[in-house]
mmCIF file of C-alpha atoms in Angstrom:
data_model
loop_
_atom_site.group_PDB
_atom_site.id
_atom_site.type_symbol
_atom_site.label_atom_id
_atom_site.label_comp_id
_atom_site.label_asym_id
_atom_site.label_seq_id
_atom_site.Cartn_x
_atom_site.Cartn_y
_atom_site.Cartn_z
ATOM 1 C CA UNK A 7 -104.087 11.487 -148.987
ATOM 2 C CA UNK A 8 -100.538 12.668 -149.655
ATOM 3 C CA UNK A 9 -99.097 11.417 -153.096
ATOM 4 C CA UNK A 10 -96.169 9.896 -153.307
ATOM 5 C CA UNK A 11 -93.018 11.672 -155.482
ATOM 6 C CA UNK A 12 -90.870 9.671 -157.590
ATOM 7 C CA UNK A 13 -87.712 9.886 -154.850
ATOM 8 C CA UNK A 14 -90.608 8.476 -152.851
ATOM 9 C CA UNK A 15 -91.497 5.120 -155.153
ATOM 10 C CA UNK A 16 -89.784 1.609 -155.235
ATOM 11 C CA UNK A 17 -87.526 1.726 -157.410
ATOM 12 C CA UNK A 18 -87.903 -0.344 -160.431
ATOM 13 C CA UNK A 19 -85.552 -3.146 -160.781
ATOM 14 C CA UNK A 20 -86.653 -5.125 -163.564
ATOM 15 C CA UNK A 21 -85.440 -3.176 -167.106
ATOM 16 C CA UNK A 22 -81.857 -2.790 -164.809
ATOM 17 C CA UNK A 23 -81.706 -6.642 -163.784
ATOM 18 C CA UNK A 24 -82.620 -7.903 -167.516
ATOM 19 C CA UNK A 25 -79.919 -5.675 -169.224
ATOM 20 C CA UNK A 26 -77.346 -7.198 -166.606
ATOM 21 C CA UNK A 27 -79.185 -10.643 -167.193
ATOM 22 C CA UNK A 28 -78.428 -10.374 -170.685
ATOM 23 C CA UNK A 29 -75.418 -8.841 -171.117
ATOM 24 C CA UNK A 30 -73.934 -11.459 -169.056
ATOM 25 C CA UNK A 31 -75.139 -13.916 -171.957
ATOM 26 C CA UNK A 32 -77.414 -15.078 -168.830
ATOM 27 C CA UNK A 33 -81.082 -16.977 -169.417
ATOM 28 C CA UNK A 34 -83.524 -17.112 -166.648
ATOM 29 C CA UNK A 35 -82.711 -20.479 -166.124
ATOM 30 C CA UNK A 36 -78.836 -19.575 -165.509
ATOM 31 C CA UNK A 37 -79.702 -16.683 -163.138
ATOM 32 C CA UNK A 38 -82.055 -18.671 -161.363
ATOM 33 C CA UNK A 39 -79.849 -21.249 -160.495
ATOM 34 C CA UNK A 40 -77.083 -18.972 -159.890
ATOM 35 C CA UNK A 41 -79.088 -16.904 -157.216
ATOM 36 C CA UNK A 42 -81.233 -19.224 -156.253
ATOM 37 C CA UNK A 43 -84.459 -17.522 -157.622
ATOM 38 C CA UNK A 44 -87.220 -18.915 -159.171
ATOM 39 C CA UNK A 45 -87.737 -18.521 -162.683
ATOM 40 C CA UNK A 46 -91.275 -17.314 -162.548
ATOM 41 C CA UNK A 47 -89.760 -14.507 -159.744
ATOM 42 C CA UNK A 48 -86.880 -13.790 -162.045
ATOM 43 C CA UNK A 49 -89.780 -13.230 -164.670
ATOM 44 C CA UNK A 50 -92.028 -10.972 -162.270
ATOM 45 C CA UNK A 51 -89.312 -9.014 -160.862
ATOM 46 C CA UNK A 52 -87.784 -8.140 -164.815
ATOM 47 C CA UNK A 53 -91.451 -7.156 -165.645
ATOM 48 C CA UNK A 54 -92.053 -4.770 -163.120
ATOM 49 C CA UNK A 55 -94.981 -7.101 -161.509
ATOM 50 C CA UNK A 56 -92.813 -8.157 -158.285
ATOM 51 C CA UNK A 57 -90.642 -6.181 -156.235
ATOM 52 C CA UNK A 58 -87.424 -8.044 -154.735
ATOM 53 C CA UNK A 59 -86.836 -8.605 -151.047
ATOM 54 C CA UNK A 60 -83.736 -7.815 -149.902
ATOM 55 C CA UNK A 61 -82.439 -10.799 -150.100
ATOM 56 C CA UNK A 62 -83.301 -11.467 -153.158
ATOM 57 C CA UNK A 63 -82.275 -8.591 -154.267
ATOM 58 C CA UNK A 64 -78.852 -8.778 -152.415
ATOM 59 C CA UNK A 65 -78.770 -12.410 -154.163
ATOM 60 C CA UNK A 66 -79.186 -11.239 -157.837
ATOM 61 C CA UNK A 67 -76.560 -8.969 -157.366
ATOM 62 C CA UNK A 68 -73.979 -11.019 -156.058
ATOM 63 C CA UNK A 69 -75.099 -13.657 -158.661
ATOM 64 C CA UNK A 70 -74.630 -10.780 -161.212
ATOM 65 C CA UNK A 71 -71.402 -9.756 -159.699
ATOM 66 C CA UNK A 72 -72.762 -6.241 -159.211
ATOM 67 C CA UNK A 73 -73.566 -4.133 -156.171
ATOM 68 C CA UNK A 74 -76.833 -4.182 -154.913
ATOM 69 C CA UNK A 75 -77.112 -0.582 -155.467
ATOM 70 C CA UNK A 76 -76.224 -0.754 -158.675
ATOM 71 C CA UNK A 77 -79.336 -3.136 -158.977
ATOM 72 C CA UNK A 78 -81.888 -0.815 -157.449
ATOM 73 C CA UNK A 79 -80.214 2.689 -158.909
ATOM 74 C CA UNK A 80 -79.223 1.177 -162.214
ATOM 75 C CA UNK A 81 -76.148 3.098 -161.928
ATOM 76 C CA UNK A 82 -72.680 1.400 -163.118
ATOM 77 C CA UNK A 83 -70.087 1.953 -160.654
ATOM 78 C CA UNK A 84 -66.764 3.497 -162.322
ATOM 79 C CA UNK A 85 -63.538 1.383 -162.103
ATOM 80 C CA UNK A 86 -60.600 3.164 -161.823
ATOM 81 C CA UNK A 87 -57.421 0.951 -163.314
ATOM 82 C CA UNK A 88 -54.543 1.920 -161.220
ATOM 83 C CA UNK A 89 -50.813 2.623 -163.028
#
């Protein structure tokens, strides 16, 4: 059986979604409601014993006011201010 790489693997969402959780000032309970996610998800997903659908995925980040592949990469997207 072929092993898988690490460009091969999920990605792992959950350290990425609790720093933009929390940096937001966000509980569980906020994000939840905002996205429409469980709690107990919201705690699965951040502890790397659930991976997000899609759409869940797609819903934490717009609840976040992120990208969703800013979610799954963990990379910040640089804003340019215009003069």
């Amino acid at each position: 059986m072929k092993k898988l790489s690490a460009s091969q693997t999920p990605p792992e969402v959950g350290a990425t979604l609790q720093k933009m959780r929390l940096s937001r000032g966000l509980t569980l309970e906020d994000l939840s409601r905002a996205a429409g996610v469980s709690k107990s998800m919201l705690s699965q997903i951040e502890r790397e014993k659930a991976n997000p659908t899609i759409a869940v995925a797609w819903r934490l980040a717009n609840a976040l006011g992120i990208g969703i592949e800013e979610l799954l990469t963990g990379a910040t997207q640089k804003v340019e201010a215009i003069h």
